[in-house]
Short mmCIF file of C-alpha atoms in Angstrom, two decimals:
data_model
loop_
_atom_site.label_atom_id
_atom_site.label_comp_id
_atom_site.label_asym_id
_atom_site.label_seq_id
_atom_site.Cartn_x
_atom_site.Cartn_y
_atom_site.Cartn_z
CA UNK A 113 116.49 106.23 116.42
CA UNK A 114 117.31 108.79 118.84
CA UNK A 115 113.93 109.46 117.77
CA UNK A 116 112.16 113.09 117.70
CA UNK A 117 108.92 111.33 116.67
CA UNK A 118 107.28 113.92 118.74
CA UNK A 119 109.59 112.58 121.68
CA UNK A 120 113.18 113.16 120.47
CA UNK A 121 116.02 112.31 122.55
CA UNK A 122 119.70 113.61 121.61
CA UNK A 123 122.81 113.26 119.66
CA UNK A 124 126.08 111.36 119.32
CA UNK A 125 129.58 112.49 117.96
CA UNK A 126 132.74 110.51 117.01
CA UNK A 127 133.69 106.98 116.08
CA UNK A 128 136.49 104.81 117.66
CA UNK A 129 137.88 101.55 116.54
CA UNK A 130 139.27 98.23 117.70
CA UNK A 131 139.56 94.79 115.94
CA UNK A 132 138.63 91.20 116.94
CA UNK A 133 137.95 88.06 114.79
CA UNK A 134 135.45 85.41 115.61
CA UNK A 135 133.84 82.62 113.64
CA UNK A 136 130.05 81.50 114.30
CA UNK A 137 128.64 78.24 114.46
CA UNK A 138 125.29 77.31 112.69
CA UNK A 139 122.23 77.10 114.66
CA UNK A 140 118.45 75.93 114.55
CA UNK A 141 116.68 74.35 111.82
CA UNK A 142 113.42 76.26 111.94
CA UNK A 143 112.94 80.05 111.33
CA UNK A 144 115.55 82.47 110.58
CA UNK A 145 118.99 81.73 111.73
CA UNK A 146 122.57 82.93 111.44
CA UNK A 147 124.93 80.76 109.43
CA UNK A 148 128.45 81.66 108.65
CA UNK A 149 127.89 85.11 109.78
CA UNK A 150 124.78 85.67 107.66
CA UNK A 151 121.05 85.79 108.19
CA UNK A 152 119.50 82.88 106.42
CA UNK A 153 116.12 81.29 106.54
CA UNK A 154 115.08 77.64 107.48
CA UNK A 155 116.16 76.16 104.03
CA UNK A 156 119.70 78.03 104.04
CA UNK A 157 118.51 80.76 101.94
CA UNK A 158 120.09 84.08 102.39
CA UNK A 159 117.80 87.05 103.55
CA UNK A 160 119.20 90.61 102.67
CA UNK A 161 116.91 92.83 104.79
CA UNK A 162 115.63 95.88 102.93
CA UNK A 163 113.17 97.63 104.93
CA UNK A 164 111.74 100.62 106.71
CA UNK A 165 110.77 101.54 110.34
CA UNK A 166 107.02 102.22 111.25
CA UNK A 167 106.13 103.84 114.13
CA UNK A 168 103.29 101.90 115.01
CA UNK A 169 103.13 102.40 118.61
CA UNK A 170 102.42 106.14 118.31
CA UNK A 171 100.25 105.65 115.21
CA UNK A 172 98.44 102.37 115.83
CA UNK A 173 95.69 103.35 113.58
CA UNK A 174 97.77 103.60 110.50
CA UNK A 175 97.60 100.04 109.59
CA UNK A 176 97.53 100.65 105.92
CA UNK A 177 101.19 101.51 106.08
CA UNK A 178 101.97 98.00 106.04
CA UNK A 179 100.52 97.36 102.45
CA UNK A 180 101.92 101.09 101.33
CA UNK A 181 105.62 99.87 102.51
CA UNK A 182 105.27 96.71 100.69
CA UNK A 183 103.98 98.49 97.49
CA UNK A 184 107.20 100.30 97.17
CA UNK A 185 109.28 97.07 97.31
CA UNK A 186 110.36 96.57 100.85
CA UNK A 187 110.74 93.10 102.13
CA UNK A 188 110.84 94.01 105.74
CA UNK A 189 109.10 96.39 108.20
CA UNK A 190 110.83 97.40 111.57
CA UNK A 191 107.76 97.81 113.70
CA UNK A 192 108.06 100.17 116.88
CA UNK A 193 106.41 98.98 120.07
CA UNK A 194 106.14 100.08 123.52
CA UNK A 195 106.75 97.99 126.57
CA UNK A 196 104.62 100.31 128.73
CA UNK A 197 107.54 101.85 130.52
CA UNK A 198 107.46 105.09 128.89
CA UNK A 199 104.59 105.12 126.25
CA UNK A 200 101.12 103.11 126.11
CA UNK A 201 102.01 99.35 126.11
CA UNK A 202 101.32 97.56 122.90
CA UNK A 203 99.08 94.79 123.81
CA UNK A 204 99.36 91.06 122.86
CA UNK A 205 96.38 91.30 120.70
CA UNK A 206 97.84 94.44 118.85
CA UNK A 207 101.14 92.85 118.39
CA UNK A 208 99.38 89.50 117.13
CA UNK A 209 97.54 91.86 114.72
CA UNK A 210 100.72 93.62 113.48
CA UNK A 211 102.36 90.15 112.58
CA UNK A 212 99.09 89.23 110.73
CA UNK A 213 99.39 92.65 108.74
CA UNK A 214 103.15 91.78 107.98
CA UNK A 215 102.26 88.20 106.76
CA UNK A 216 99.23 89.39 104.69
CA UNK A 217 101.60 91.80 102.87
CA UNK A 218 104.63 89.44 102.55
CA UNK A 219 106.80 91.34 104.91
CA UNK A 220 109.20 90.02 107.57
CA UNK A 221 108.20 91.64 110.76
CA UNK A 222 111.24 93.07 112.73
CA UNK A 223 109.58 94.16 116.17
CA UNK A 224 111.58 96.40 118.56
CA UNK A 225 110.80 97.87 122.03
CA UNK A 226 111.61 101.46 121.81
CA UNK A 227 111.35 102.31 125.65
CA UNK A 228 114.88 101.37 126.28
CA UNK A 229 116.24 104.42 124.08
CA UNK A 230 119.06 106.03 125.70
CA UNK A 231 119.04 104.39 129.00
CA UNK A 232 121.71 105.94 131.36
CA UNK A 233 121.49 109.14 129.73
CA UNK A 234 117.64 109.33 129.15
CA UNK A 235 116.28 109.29 132.75
CA UNK A 236 112.81 107.85 131.51
CA UNK A 237 114.56 104.92 129.52
CA UNK A 238 113.82 101.21 130.28
CA UNK A 239 116.30 98.69 130.85
CA UNK A 240 116.97 95.84 128.61
CA UNK A 241 115.73 93.43 131.46
CA UNK A 242 112.43 95.54 131.48
CA UNK A 243 112.24 95.04 127.58
CA UNK A 244 112.70 91.40 128.27
CA UNK A 245 109.66 91.25 130.73
CA UNK A 246 107.61 92.83 127.95
CA UNK A 247 108.42 90.29 125.37
CA UNK A 248 107.77 87.48 127.91
CA UNK A 249 104.27 88.94 128.36
CA UNK A 250 103.42 88.76 124.53
CA UNK A 251 105.57 85.43 123.84
CA UNK A 252 102.31 83.49 123.13
CA UNK A 253 101.41 85.45 120.18
CA UNK A 254 104.90 85.16 118.96
CA UNK A 255 105.30 81.55 119.23
CA UNK A 256 105.47 79.56 115.80
CA UNK A 257 106.21 82.86 113.97
CA UNK A 258 110.12 82.35 113.84
CA UNK A 259 109.78 82.30 110.00
CA UNK A 260 108.24 85.61 109.83
CA UNK A 261 109.37 87.73 113.12
CA UNK A 262 112.80 88.83 114.13
CA UNK A 263 112.90 90.12 117.78
CA UNK A 264 115.01 93.43 118.15
CA UNK A 265 115.21 93.31 121.93
CA UNK A 266 115.47 97.04 122.61
CA UNK A 267 116.24 100.30 120.95
CA UNK A 268 119.18 102.03 121.25
CA UNK A 269 119.39 100.79 124.88
CA UNK A 270 122.29 103.10 126.23
CA UNK A 271 123.21 106.69 125.83
CA UNK A 272 126.65 108.29 125.83
CA UNK A 273 127.33 107.37 129.75
CA UNK A 274 130.55 105.28 129.29
CA UNK A 275 130.40 104.08 132.77
CA UNK A 276 126.97 102.44 132.06
CA UNK A 277 127.72 101.47 128.44
CA UNK A 278 130.45 99.14 129.45
CA UNK A 279 127.82 96.79 130.71
CA UNK A 280 126.35 96.44 127.26
CA UNK A 281 127.79 92.90 126.33
CA UNK A 282 126.78 91.64 130.21
CA UNK A 283 123.45 93.10 129.79
CA UNK A 284 122.83 91.83 126.34
CA UNK A 285 123.71 88.46 126.92
CA UNK A 286 121.53 88.36 130.23
CA UNK A 287 118.63 89.55 128.03
CA UNK A 288 119.18 86.90 125.19
CA UNK A 289 119.68 84.18 127.74
CA UNK A 290 116.39 85.15 129.57
CA UNK A 291 114.47 84.94 126.28
CA UNK A 292 116.20 81.59 125.04
CA UNK A 293 115.52 80.17 128.91
CA UNK A 294 111.77 81.11 128.26
CA UNK A 295 111.58 79.24 124.97
CA UNK A 296 112.13 82.04 122.26
CA UNK A 297 113.63 80.51 119.32
CA UNK A 298 113.50 83.59 117.08
CA UNK A 299 116.61 85.26 115.49
CA UNK A 300 117.20 88.12 118.10
CA UNK A 301 118.44 91.53 117.01
CA UNK A 302 120.64 93.53 119.37
CA UNK A 303 121.14 97.40 118.91
CA UNK A 304 124.59 99.13 119.75
CA UNK A 305 124.95 101.72 122.75
CA UNK A 306 125.75 105.35 122.27
CA UNK A 307 122.20 105.82 121.01
CA UNK A 308 122.76 102.99 118.48
CA UNK A 309 125.77 104.66 116.90
CA UNK A 310 128.51 102.94 118.92
CA UNK A 311 131.01 105.85 118.55
CA UNK A 312 132.93 104.46 121.49
CA UNK A 313 133.25 101.34 119.77
CA UNK A 314 131.89 99.04 122.57
CA UNK A 315 129.73 96.84 120.46
CA UNK A 316 132.46 96.44 117.76
CA UNK A 317 134.87 95.31 120.56
CA UNK A 318 132.49 93.04 122.77
CA UNK A 319 130.12 91.63 120.00
CA UNK A 320 132.27 88.22 119.93
CA UNK A 321 131.06 87.90 123.46
CA UNK A 322 127.48 88.00 122.73
CA UNK A 323 128.01 85.93 120.04
CA UNK A 324 129.91 83.21 121.62
CA UNK A 325 126.84 83.29 124.11
CA UNK A 326 124.26 82.81 121.60
CA UNK A 327 124.67 82.03 117.75
CA UNK A 328 121.38 83.15 116.54
CA UNK A 329 121.68 86.96 117.38
CA UNK A 330 122.36 89.58 114.76
CA UNK A 331 123.98 93.06 115.51
CA UNK A 332 122.49 96.18 114.70
CA UNK A 333 124.32 99.64 113.98
CA UNK A 334 122.44 103.03 113.58
CA UNK A 335 124.11 105.38 111.22
CA UNK A 336 123.36 109.05 111.48
CA UNK A 337 125.82 111.90 112.20
CA UNK A 338 128.93 109.70 113.21
CA UNK A 339 128.78 108.22 109.71
CA UNK A 340 129.52 111.17 107.82
CA UNK A 341 132.52 109.88 106.22
CA UNK A 342 132.42 106.99 103.76
CA UNK A 343 135.63 105.48 105.18
CA UNK A 344 133.90 105.44 108.62
CA UNK A 345 130.96 103.50 107.09
CA UNK A 346 133.37 101.15 105.33
CA UNK A 347 135.44 100.52 108.36
CA UNK A 348 132.52 99.50 110.62
CA UNK A 349 130.87 97.40 107.96
CA UNK A 350 133.92 95.33 106.83
CA UNK A 351 135.06 94.89 110.54
CA UNK A 352 132.02 92.59 111.22
CA UNK A 353 132.18 91.04 107.89
CA UNK A 354 135.64 90.15 108.11
CA UNK A 355 135.07 88.95 111.59
CA UNK A 356 132.37 86.67 110.49
CA UNK A 357 129.72 88.43 112.61
CA UNK A 358 126.02 89.13 111.42
CA UNK A 359 125.52 92.98 111.02
CA UNK A 360 122.48 95.02 109.82
CA UNK A 361 122.11 98.76 109.64
CA UNK A 362 119.13 98.76 111.70
CA UNK A 363 118.49 102.60 111.17
CA UNK A 364 119.88 105.41 108.97
CA UNK A 365 118.62 108.67 107.45
CA UNK A 366 119.73 111.00 104.74
CA UNK A 367 120.51 113.79 107.41
CA UNK A 368 120.26 114.38 111.15
CA UNK A 369 120.61 117.01 113.82
CA UNK A 370 123.86 115.47 114.95
CA UNK A 371 125.50 115.60 111.27
CA UNK A 372 124.91 114.67 107.73
CA UNK A 373 125.33 110.75 107.43
CA UNK A 374 126.61 109.50 104.12
CA UNK A 375 123.46 107.69 102.89
CA UNK A 376 125.04 106.90 99.55
CA UNK A 377 127.95 105.11 101.21
CA UNK A 378 125.62 103.08 103.40
CA UNK A 379 123.40 101.83 100.79
CA UNK A 380 126.23 101.26 98.39
CA UNK A 381 128.41 99.24 100.69
CA UNK A 382 125.70 97.32 102.45
CA UNK A 383 124.80 96.26 98.79
CA UNK A 384 128.68 95.40 98.14
CA UNK A 385 128.90 93.60 101.29
CA UNK A 386 125.60 91.56 101.33
CA UNK A 387 124.16 93.32 104.29
CA UNK A 388 120.85 94.22 105.31
CA UNK A 389 119.67 97.78 105.97
CA UNK A 390 116.47 99.51 107.62
CA UNK A 391 115.65 103.40 106.83
CA UNK A 392 114.25 105.65 109.44
CA UNK A 393 111.26 106.15 108.94
CA UNK A 394 107.90 105.69 107.10
CA UNK A 395 106.12 108.70 108.49
CA UNK A 396 105.15 110.64 111.66
CA UNK A 397 108.28 112.40 112.80
CA UNK A 398 107.99 115.50 114.58
CA UNK A 399 110.17 117.72 117.06
CA UNK A 400 112.34 119.24 114.05
CA UNK A 401 113.22 116.06 112.20
CA UNK A 402 110.27 115.82 109.85
CA UNK A 403 112.74 115.46 107.13
CA UNK A 404 113.22 111.92 107.96
CA UNK A 405 109.64 111.30 106.87
CA UNK A 406 109.60 108.95 103.77
CA UNK A 407 105.98 109.96 102.69
CA UNK A 408 103.98 112.93 103.81
CA UNK A 409 101.20 112.31 106.24
CA UNK A 410 101.26 108.64 105.72
CA UNK A 411 100.36 109.09 102.09
CA UNK A 412 102.02 106.53 99.72
CA UNK A 413 101.46 108.92 96.93
CA UNK A 414 103.42 111.95 98.58
CA UNK A 415 106.93 110.50 98.55
CA UNK A 416 109.58 113.04 100.12
CA UNK A 417 113.01 113.55 98.92
CA UNK A 418 114.13 110.89 101.33
CA UNK A 419 111.52 108.46 100.24
CA UNK A 420 112.34 108.89 96.61
CA UNK A 421 116.06 108.38 97.60
CA UNK A 422 115.73 105.21 99.63
CA UNK A 423 112.96 103.29 97.50
CA UNK A 424 113.93 104.60 94.04
CA UNK A 425 117.39 105.67 94.04
CA UNK A 426 120.76 103.55 93.38
CA UNK A 427 121.23 100.76 95.92
CA UNK A 428 117.71 101.55 97.05
CA UNK A 429 115.12 99.16 98.09
CA UNK A 430 113.33 99.04 94.80
CA UNK A 431 116.72 98.08 93.20
CA UNK A 432 118.15 95.63 95.64
CA UNK A 433 115.01 94.31 97.57
CA UNK A 434 114.17 90.60 97.21
CA UNK A 435 110.94 89.25 98.79
CA UNK A 436 111.47 86.81 101.70
CA UNK A 437 111.88 83.02 100.71
CA UNK A 438 109.12 82.12 103.12
CA UNK A 439 106.70 84.19 100.73
CA UNK A 440 108.06 82.62 97.66
CA UNK A 441 110.90 85.23 96.81
CA UNK A 442 114.32 84.86 95.68
CA UNK A 443 117.50 83.40 97.45
CA UNK A 444 119.80 80.51 96.89
CA UNK A 445 121.10 78.10 99.51
CA UNK A 446 124.31 79.51 101.04
CA UNK A 447 125.87 75.94 100.91
CA UNK A 448 125.49 73.50 98.22
CA UNK A 449 123.12 70.14 99.13
CA UNK A 450 124.72 67.39 100.84
CA UNK A 451 122.87 64.76 99.06
CA UNK A 452 123.82 63.69 95.51
CA UNK A 453 121.06 64.05 93.16
CA UNK A 454 119.38 60.85 91.81
CA UNK A 455 120.88 59.38 88.59
CA UNK A 456 119.10 60.76 85.53
CA UNK A 457 117.22 58.52 82.86
CA UNK A 458 119.66 56.21 80.84
CA UNK A 459 117.02 56.59 77.80
CA UNK A 460 116.81 59.39 75.73
CA UNK A 461 113.08 60.44 74.77
CA UNK A 462 112.11 59.46 71.42
CA UNK A 463 110.97 63.22 70.69
CA UNK A 464 111.97 66.59 72.14
CA UNK A 465 109.37 67.61 74.67
CA UNK A 466 106.96 70.25 73.59
CA UNK A 467 105.42 73.19 75.68
CA UNK A 468 101.77 73.73 75.04
CA UNK A 469 101.65 76.59 77.50
CA UNK A 470 104.00 78.91 75.66
CA UNK A 471 106.78 81.19 77.06
CA UNK A 472 105.17 81.62 80.40
CA UNK A 473 101.93 81.22 82.47
CA UNK A 474 100.65 83.36 85.08
CA UNK A 475 98.50 82.54 88.18
CA UNK A 476 96.41 84.90 90.16
CA UNK A 477 95.55 84.16 93.63
CA UNK A 478 93.58 86.26 96.27
CA UNK A 479 95.42 86.06 99.45
CA UNK A 480 93.35 88.16 101.71
CA UNK A 481 90.08 89.95 101.33
CA UNK A 482 87.84 92.41 103.25
CA UNK A 483 84.79 94.54 102.49
CA UNK A 484 85.36 96.46 99.38
CA UNK A 485 88.87 95.06 98.88
CA UNK A 486 91.33 92.26 98.66
CA UNK A 487 95.11 91.37 98.47
CA UNK A 488 96.47 89.45 95.67
CA UNK A 489 99.62 87.71 94.26
CA UNK A 490 100.56 86.78 90.82
CA UNK A 491 102.92 83.94 90.11
CA UNK A 492 104.87 84.01 86.87
CA UNK A 493 106.24 80.73 85.83
CA UNK A 494 108.78 80.59 82.93
CA UNK A 495 108.50 77.46 80.57
CA UNK A 496 111.76 78.88 78.53
CA UNK A 497 114.28 81.45 80.06
CA UNK A 498 112.89 84.82 80.34
CA UNK A 499 114.81 88.16 80.33
CA UNK A 500 111.51 90.05 80.71
CA UNK A 501 107.84 88.99 81.00
CA UNK A 502 104.44 91.01 80.78
CA UNK A 503 101.11 89.79 82.13
CA UNK A 504 97.63 91.12 81.16
CA UNK A 505 94.29 90.50 82.20
CA UNK A 506 90.63 92.04 81.95
CA UNK A 507 89.54 93.11 85.35
CA UNK A 508 86.08 91.64 86.39
CA UNK A 509 83.25 94.41 86.56
CA UNK A 510 84.11 97.14 89.22
CA UNK A 511 87.44 95.95 90.12
CA UNK A 512 90.31 98.28 90.23
CA UNK A 513 94.08 98.14 91.24
CA UNK A 514 94.98 100.44 94.13
CA UNK A 515 98.65 99.66 94.56
CA UNK A 516 101.04 97.13 93.54
CA UNK A 517 104.65 95.91 94.02
CA UNK A 518 107.34 93.97 92.43
CA UNK A 519 105.85 95.12 89.03
CA UNK A 520 105.45 98.08 86.67
CA UNK A 521 101.59 98.05 86.52
CA UNK A 522 99.27 100.36 84.42
CA UNK A 523 95.62 99.96 83.55
CA UNK A 524 93.63 101.01 80.45
CA UNK A 525 90.02 100.82 80.59
CA UNK A 526 89.40 97.20 81.93
CA UNK A 527 92.77 96.02 80.97
CA UNK A 528 95.41 95.64 83.38
CA UNK A 529 99.13 95.32 82.18
CA UNK A 530 101.80 94.17 84.59
CA UNK A 531 105.57 94.13 83.47
CA UNK A 532 108.56 93.11 85.30
CA UNK A 533 110.64 95.50 86.96
CA UNK A 534 114.49 95.61 86.68
CA UNK A 535 115.39 92.98 89.36
CA UNK A 536 112.77 90.24 88.62
CA UNK A 537 112.71 90.14 84.81
CA UNK A 538 115.25 87.25 84.29
CA UNK A 539 113.52 84.07 85.22
CA UNK A 540 115.08 80.70 84.28
CA UNK A 541 112.98 77.90 82.67
CA UNK A 542 110.99 76.17 85.29
CA UNK A 543 111.57 78.95 87.95
CA UNK A 544 109.00 81.45 88.93
CA UNK A 545 108.68 84.92 90.13
CA UNK A 546 105.79 86.70 92.12
CA UNK A 547 104.27 90.29 92.25
CA UNK A 548 101.33 91.55 94.24
CA UNK A 549 98.64 94.08 94.47
CA UNK A 550 95.91 95.58 96.64
CA UNK A 551 92.55 95.98 94.77
CA UNK A 552 89.40 97.61 95.22
CA UNK A 553 86.07 95.59 94.48
CA UNK A 554 85.08 92.12 94.61
CA UNK A 555 87.84 89.32 95.34
CA UNK A 556 87.30 87.53 91.97
CA UNK A 557 90.44 86.04 90.35
CA UNK A 558 90.71 87.09 86.64
CA UNK A 559 92.42 84.79 84.03
CA UNK A 560 95.68 86.42 83.18
CA UNK A 561 97.80 85.73 80.20
CA UNK A 562 101.65 85.75 80.14
CA UNK A 563 104.30 86.52 77.59
CA UNK A 564 107.97 87.15 77.06
CA UNK A 565 109.07 90.65 76.82
#
């Protein structure tokens, strides 16, 4: 964002348009990749980003935010980092811990360097080349994390100086090629100029050049005051979709100092077009844009109006987010398998099979633990087709649930009842879905029961 997260920068105005068409080849067989203009995982499953930005570089002690963001249904967290050019550099060890927090909380990490914000207009901003220098310094801790990490090279890397902005494509290609030459195999994310809002239409015009240079790069538009009209939102999103170019809304809010963006249109039409979005931002905004906090004081129990809207409103995170396939979430391959299935048995069974386990079963697994607490996931497996499910268990002595996600969870005495939410109640026979929780007390797995609801 052209942030005022105690360090605000500036504003952008109107949008221009131009048209191009392009078709992307497929790339890579590990980690995330771009395929047919869409972000998919290594198995070819679509991944629709539903996340929020977290200002980690200024609030490195707020590590509980990762679990809190997950508890409200997000599948991605966009993590603000500093290359050391403007703010204190996030060390390799710190970034390694950030990635571990994402993985522990079953989140995809989109890591971004914020120091580039507004280059050419903001005198203190770093160049994309300097951002690449930083990525190379921390490369060792990102190697092997291609399934869990997206690299957003530099936040809003140009301001409104048109003479500088015209170099956006060439500079972006140079940055991408340096990272590839150094061995980065991650999906890369590149932001638009004009403080991310591309009102001069430079990314819209030149994105095919970048895509031609690297077929595993996703384009990111930031939607604030330039995108006050639904028609402007639709025009920009549909241009990329029609051109076969991968796009996400990498930042947006419900209001801004440069105008009132149409957040309803952004959320509705990203859902309609199957595009990802990341809202700005979890907490900690200052300088007059505190209204962009989703929670007050990093407290998950104090949702702001913006937080209520993005997490619980129509087309919001709670309604549309699906956990990344790498963590066992939903998603179907974008293309059918090329191999024919093996022939079925020619003999019919003498009796219909019986299911001794009932309608569904639930498995409780502790995935992380620490002194006084733990994280767990519960996998619900359907033995008959379900349209709803309920899981119950008796908590071991002293154990309580602090937060949960992908479920409507309640407790009464020592009994915990977890029900499906709107988007994960339908489970085909033989398929499974998961929900997660943060618990207090000893990391002892109870024995849950499952039934259709």
